[in-house]
mmCIF file of C-alpha atoms and ligand atoms in Angstrom:
data_model
loop_
_atom_site.group_PDB
_atom_site.id
_atom_site.type_symbol
_atom_site.label_atom_id
_atom_site.label_comp_id
_atom_site.label_asym_id
_atom_site.label_seq_id
_atom_site.Cartn_x
_atom_site.Cartn_y
_atom_site.Cartn_z
ATOM 1 C CA MET A 1 -27.508 6.026 6.906
ATOM 2 C CA ASP A 2 -26.318 6.323 3.223
ATOM 3 C CA ILE A 3 -28.760 5.927 0.762
ATOM 4 C CA ILE A 4 -27.344 2.901 -0.434
ATOM 5 C CA ASP A 5 -25.966 1.264 2.355
ATOM 6 C CA CYS A 6 -30.046 1.331 3.416
ATOM 7 C CA ILE A 7 -31.012 -0.059 -0.151
ATOM 8 C CA ARG A 8 -28.620 -2.722 0.180
ATOM 9 C CA SER A 9 -29.274 -3.932 3.934
ATOM 10 C CA ARG A 10 -33.131 -3.413 3.905
ATOM 11 C CA ARG A 11 -33.835 -7.198 4.080
ATOM 12 C CA SER A 12 -37.734 -8.203 4.424
ATOM 13 C CA VAL A 13 -38.309 -8.890 8.351
ATOM 14 C CA ARG A 14 -40.474 -11.631 9.400
ATOM 15 C CA ASN A 15 -39.030 -12.588 13.148
ATOM 16 C CA TYR A 16 -40.401 -9.516 15.623
ATOM 17 C CA ILE A 17 -39.265 -8.576 19.168
ATOM 18 C CA LYS A 18 -41.915 -7.813 21.998
ATOM 19 C CA LYS A 19 -41.061 -3.708 21.695
ATOM 20 C CA SER A 20 -43.453 -1.764 20.720
ATOM 21 C CA ILE A 21 -42.798 1.276 18.532
ATOM 22 C CA ASP A 22 -43.149 5.155 19.354
ATOM 23 C CA GLN A 23 -45.984 6.554 17.607
ATOM 24 C CA SER A 24 -44.084 9.378 16.687
ATOM 25 C CA LEU A 25 -41.786 7.353 14.716
ATOM 26 C CA ILE A 26 -44.242 5.652 13.019
ATOM 27 C CA HIS A 27 -45.964 9.287 11.804
ATOM 28 C CA LYS A 28 -42.125 10.438 10.827
ATOM 29 C CA MET A 29 -41.991 7.099 8.609
ATOM 30 C CA ILE A 30 -45.046 8.010 6.780
ATOM 31 C CA GLU A 31 -43.893 11.431 6.365
ATOM 32 C CA ASN A 32 -41.083 10.703 4.959
ATOM 33 C CA ALA A 33 -42.670 7.815 2.685
ATOM 34 C CA ILE A 34 -45.051 10.098 1.150
ATOM 35 C CA TRP A 35 -42.000 12.024 -0.561
ATOM 36 C CA ALA A 36 -42.066 8.902 -3.001
ATOM 37 C CA PRO A 37 -43.223 9.839 -6.752
ATOM 38 C CA SER A 38 -46.506 9.614 -8.366
ATOM 39 C CA GLY A 39 -48.230 9.913 -11.381
ATOM 40 C CA LYS A 40 -49.081 14.136 -12.205
ATOM 41 C CA ASN A 41 -47.852 14.234 -8.395
ATOM 42 C CA GLY A 42 -51.500 12.918 -7.375
ATOM 43 C CA GLN A 43 -50.103 11.124 -4.782
ATOM 44 C CA PRO A 44 -52.829 8.254 -4.600
ATOM 45 C CA TRP A 45 -52.896 7.291 -1.370
ATOM 46 C CA LYS A 46 -53.996 6.653 2.160
ATOM 47 C CA PHE A 47 -52.643 4.613 5.295
ATOM 48 C CA LYS A 48 -53.891 3.092 8.219
ATOM 49 C CA VAL A 49 -51.862 2.452 11.241
ATOM 50 C CA VAL A 50 -52.629 -0.792 13.714
ATOM 51 C CA THR A 51 -51.215 -1.205 16.914
ATOM 52 C CA ASP A 52 -53.609 -2.814 19.141
ATOM 53 C CA LYS A 53 -53.239 -6.612 19.995
ATOM 54 C CA GLY A 54 -56.046 -7.998 19.284
ATOM 55 C CA MET A 55 -57.142 -6.109 15.928
ATOM 56 C CA ILE A 56 -53.142 -7.123 14.688
ATOM 57 C CA GLU A 57 -54.042 -10.635 15.816
ATOM 58 C CA LYS A 58 -57.509 -10.832 13.997
ATOM 59 C CA ILE A 59 -55.867 -9.638 10.600
ATOM 60 C CA SER A 60 -53.472 -12.262 10.884
ATOM 61 C CA ASN A 61 -55.816 -15.151 11.162
ATOM 62 C CA LEU A 62 -56.816 -14.475 8.040
ATOM 63 C CA SER A 63 -52.949 -14.746 6.360
ATOM 64 C CA ILE A 64 -51.216 -18.274 5.734
ATOM 65 C CA HIS A 65 -48.354 -16.293 7.609
ATOM 66 C CA SER A 66 -50.347 -15.660 11.209
ATOM 67 C CA ARG A 67 -46.925 -17.290 12.731
ATOM 68 C CA TRP A 68 -44.819 -14.850 12.156
ATOM 69 C CA MET A 69 -47.351 -11.906 11.414
ATOM 70 C CA ARG A 70 -48.677 -11.544 14.605
ATOM 71 C CA ASN A 71 -45.926 -10.990 16.483
ATOM 72 C CA ALA A 72 -45.313 -7.453 14.742
ATOM 73 C CA PRO A 73 -46.507 -4.499 16.797
ATOM 74 C CA CYS A 74 -47.399 -2.226 14.038
ATOM 75 C CA PHE A 75 -49.488 -2.912 10.440
ATOM 76 C CA ILE A 76 -49.286 -0.180 8.206
ATOM 77 C CA PHE A 77 -51.867 -0.990 5.643
ATOM 78 C CA VAL A 78 -51.278 1.262 2.568
ATOM 79 C CA PHE A 79 -54.512 1.836 -0.124
ATOM 80 C CA LEU A 80 -55.298 3.523 -3.608
ATOM 81 C CA ASP A 81 -57.289 6.338 -2.936
ATOM 82 C CA LYS A 82 -59.494 6.033 -5.956
ATOM 83 C CA ASP A 83 -60.609 9.586 -5.741
ATOM 84 C CA ARG A 84 -57.456 10.506 -6.160
ATOM 85 C CA SER A 85 -57.031 8.097 -9.467
ATOM 86 C CA TYR A 86 -56.340 9.499 -13.011
ATOM 87 C CA HIS A 87 -54.931 6.297 -14.260
ATOM 88 C CA TYR A 88 -55.223 2.939 -12.414
ATOM 89 C CA ILE A 89 -51.641 1.775 -13.483
ATOM 90 C CA LYS A 90 -49.662 3.884 -12.830
ATOM 91 C CA ASP A 91 -51.428 4.844 -9.152
ATOM 92 C CA VAL A 92 -50.656 1.402 -8.457
ATOM 93 C CA GLN A 93 -47.326 1.864 -9.000
ATOM 94 C CA SER A 94 -47.015 4.930 -7.327
ATOM 95 C CA CYS A 95 -48.679 2.873 -4.068
ATOM 96 C CA GLY A 96 -45.403 0.738 -5.079
ATOM 97 C CA ALA A 97 -43.250 3.578 -4.892
ATOM 98 C CA VAL A 98 -45.078 4.828 -1.728
ATOM 99 C CA ILE A 99 -43.998 0.721 -0.196
ATOM 100 C CA GLN A 100 -41.198 0.717 -0.884
ATOM 101 C CA THR A 101 -40.240 4.253 0.603
ATOM 102 C CA LEU A 102 -41.623 2.900 3.907
ATOM 103 C CA LEU A 103 -39.650 -0.145 3.720
ATOM 104 C CA LEU A 104 -36.425 2.086 3.714
ATOM 105 C CA CYS A 105 -37.712 5.201 5.980
ATOM 106 C CA ALA A 106 -38.545 1.862 8.279
ATOM 107 C CA GLN A 107 -34.201 0.225 7.446
ATOM 108 C CA ALA A 108 -32.866 3.910 8.187
ATOM 109 C CA TYR A 109 -34.902 4.257 11.599
ATOM 110 C CA GLY A 110 -33.445 0.437 12.906
ATOM 111 C CA LEU A 111 -36.903 -1.080 12.254
ATOM 112 C CA GLY A 112 -37.748 -4.390 10.472
ATOM 113 C CA SER A 113 -40.781 -4.680 8.299
ATOM 114 C CA CYS A 114 -42.139 -6.909 5.708
ATOM 115 C CA TRP A 115 -44.292 -6.094 2.499
ATOM 116 C CA VAL A 116 -47.446 -8.582 2.646
ATOM 117 C CA GLY A 117 -49.023 -8.666 -0.451
ATOM 118 C CA GLU A 118 -50.813 -12.450 0.744
ATOM 119 C CA ILE A 119 -53.653 -10.170 2.213
ATOM 120 C CA LEU A 120 -54.699 -9.038 -0.436
ATOM 121 C CA SER A 121 -56.488 -12.128 -1.485
ATOM 122 C CA LYS A 122 -58.609 -11.335 2.206
ATOM 123 C CA SER A 123 -59.168 -7.348 1.027
ATOM 124 C CA GLU A 124 -62.900 -7.529 1.888
ATOM 125 C CA THR A 125 -62.661 -8.897 5.235
ATOM 126 C CA VAL A 126 -59.867 -6.528 5.747
ATOM 127 C CA MET A 127 -61.764 -3.478 5.514
ATOM 128 C CA ASP A 128 -64.446 -4.590 6.915
ATOM 129 C CA ILE A 129 -62.217 -5.313 10.147
ATOM 130 C CA LEU A 130 -60.634 -1.778 10.084
ATOM 131 C CA GLY A 131 -64.006 -0.724 9.288
ATOM 132 C CA LEU A 132 -63.191 1.612 6.089
ATOM 133 C CA SER A 133 -65.715 -0.723 3.668
ATOM 134 C CA ASP A 134 -67.168 2.567 2.797
ATOM 135 C CA HIS A 135 -64.779 4.221 2.172
ATOM 136 C CA ASN A 136 -63.552 5.023 -1.697
ATOM 137 C CA ILE A 137 -60.317 3.031 -1.016
ATOM 138 C CA GLU A 138 -58.431 -0.253 -2.476
ATOM 139 C CA LEU A 139 -56.392 -2.269 -0.517
ATOM 140 C CA MET A 140 -52.536 -2.355 -2.209
ATOM 141 C CA ALA A 141 -50.874 -3.899 1.040
ATOM 142 C CA LEU A 142 -49.921 -4.585 4.686
ATOM 143 C CA VAL A 143 -46.488 -3.718 5.764
ATOM 144 C CA THR A 144 -45.521 -5.571 8.901
ATOM 145 C CA VAL A 145 -43.220 -3.181 10.986
ATOM 146 C CA GLY A 146 -40.974 -3.501 14.411
ATOM 147 C CA TYR A 147 -37.604 -4.196 16.001
ATOM 148 C CA CYS A 148 -35.686 -7.300 15.822
ATOM 149 C CA GLU A 149 -32.948 -8.947 15.968
ATOM 150 C CA GLU A 150 -30.399 -10.211 13.448
ATOM 151 C CA SER A 151 -31.897 -13.450 11.316
ATOM 152 C CA GLY A 152 -30.037 -16.480 9.706
ATOM 153 C CA ALA A 153 -31.674 -16.782 6.632
ATOM 154 C CA LYS A 154 -31.589 -13.499 3.721
ATOM 155 C CA ALA A 155 -32.783 -13.083 0.660
ATOM 156 C CA SER A 156 -30.192 -12.873 -2.096
ATOM 157 C CA ARG A 157 -30.143 -11.357 -5.846
ATOM 158 C CA ARG A 158 -29.220 -12.559 -8.970
ATOM 159 C CA SER A 159 -26.056 -11.159 -11.155
ATOM 160 C CA VAL A 160 -27.180 -8.069 -12.729
ATOM 161 C CA ASP A 161 -25.511 -9.174 -15.931
ATOM 162 C CA GLU A 162 -28.787 -11.138 -16.118
ATOM 163 C CA PHE A 163 -31.386 -8.141 -16.122
ATOM 164 C CA ILE A 164 -29.836 -5.951 -18.750
ATOM 165 C CA LEU A 165 -30.636 -6.350 -21.949
HETATM 166 C C1 LIG B 1 -45.575 -7.115 -4.372
HETATM 167 C C2 LIG B 1 -45.086 -7.525 -2.967
HETATM 168 C C3 LIG B 1 -45.664 -8.734 -2.102
HETATM 169 C C4 LIG B 1 -44.730 -9.666 -1.163
HETATM 170 N N1 LIG B 1 -45.859 -10.359 -0.807
HETATM 171 C C5 LIG B 1 -45.344 -11.197 0.803
HETATM 172 C C6 LIG B 1 -46.330 -11.999 0.962
HETATM 173 O O1 LIG B 1 -47.190 -12.150 1.129
HETATM 174 N N2 LIG B 1 -45.568 -12.313 2.452
HETATM 175 C C7 LIG B 1 -44.233 -12.254 2.456
HETATM 176 O O2 LIG B 1 -43.843 -12.866 3.750
HETATM 177 N N3 LIG B 1 -43.262 -11.418 2.217
HETATM 178 C C8 LIG B 1 -43.955 -10.707 0.668
HETATM 179 N N4 LIG B 1 -42.960 -9.903 -0.052
HETATM 180 C C9 LIG B 1 -41.370 -9.884 0.099
HETATM 181 C C10 LIG B 1 -40.854 -10.733 -0.507
HETATM 182 O O3 LIG B 1 -40.970 -12.239 -0.219
HETATM 183 C C11 LIG B 1 -39.541 -9.876 -0.328
HETATM 184 O O4 LIG B 1 -39.250 -8.806 -0.541
HETATM 185 C C12 LIG B 1 -38.242 -10.971 -1.275
HETATM 186 O O5 LIG B 1 -38.098 -12.310 -1.420
HETATM 187 C C13 LIG B 1 -37.249 -10.538 -1.480
HETATM 188 O O6 LIG B 1 -36.839 -10.566 -0.380
HETATM 189 P P1 LIG B 1 -35.781 -9.195 0.640
HETATM 190 O O7 LIG B 1 -37.284 -8.417 1.066
HETATM 191 O O8 LIG B 1 -35.547 -9.277 1.955
HETATM 192 O O9 LIG B 1 -34.725 -8.496 -0.619
HETATM 193 C C14 LIG B 1 -43.285 -9.375 -1.064
HETATM 194 C C15 LIG B 1 -43.160 -8.247 -1.784
HETATM 195 C C16 LIG B 1 -43.495 -7.490 -2.527
HETATM 196 C C17 LIG B 1 -42.883 -6.488 -3.264
#
């Protein structure tokens, strides 16, 4: 898939079909996503992949999006690795870059995904559930991933002229 097509066709997906994803595909997504840029090439990120149904249900229940989130076959949590942090804002931006690259990789592999920030209000509980509370990391986002059917409503964009000063 052409990179411009990939960028333009990617939309947040919140309706997943019952089909599991090959672990090797998830691994490839992350392997490609880490080529995102980062300040001083610090690569200040960590990932946790969850495919266990019970765990997905438990974490979904923490969110206002539980109804659709629980149908995703895979959650990828992205954390800021505080041991590799040198400048908080730049490191958070680097995590944003890796998250967006992850979404584009999902799109390129024919998978739907959604960046879920709402879960950040439950960061501590999520870390407890994942058994990661003693790690020096901070939750940046949860990315839901799965196969999907075409959905109806799609987000649009304002005109480019509105953004250019
Ligand atoms: C920082 C950030 C946080 C987001 N948090 C959520 C969220 O909690 N729940 C959700 O359904 N979508 C979330 N999204 C997805 C946005 O709603 C979505 O990207 C936006 O509406 C544009 O739609 P598109 O991705 O289909 O182009 C988030 C996106 C970003 C970048």
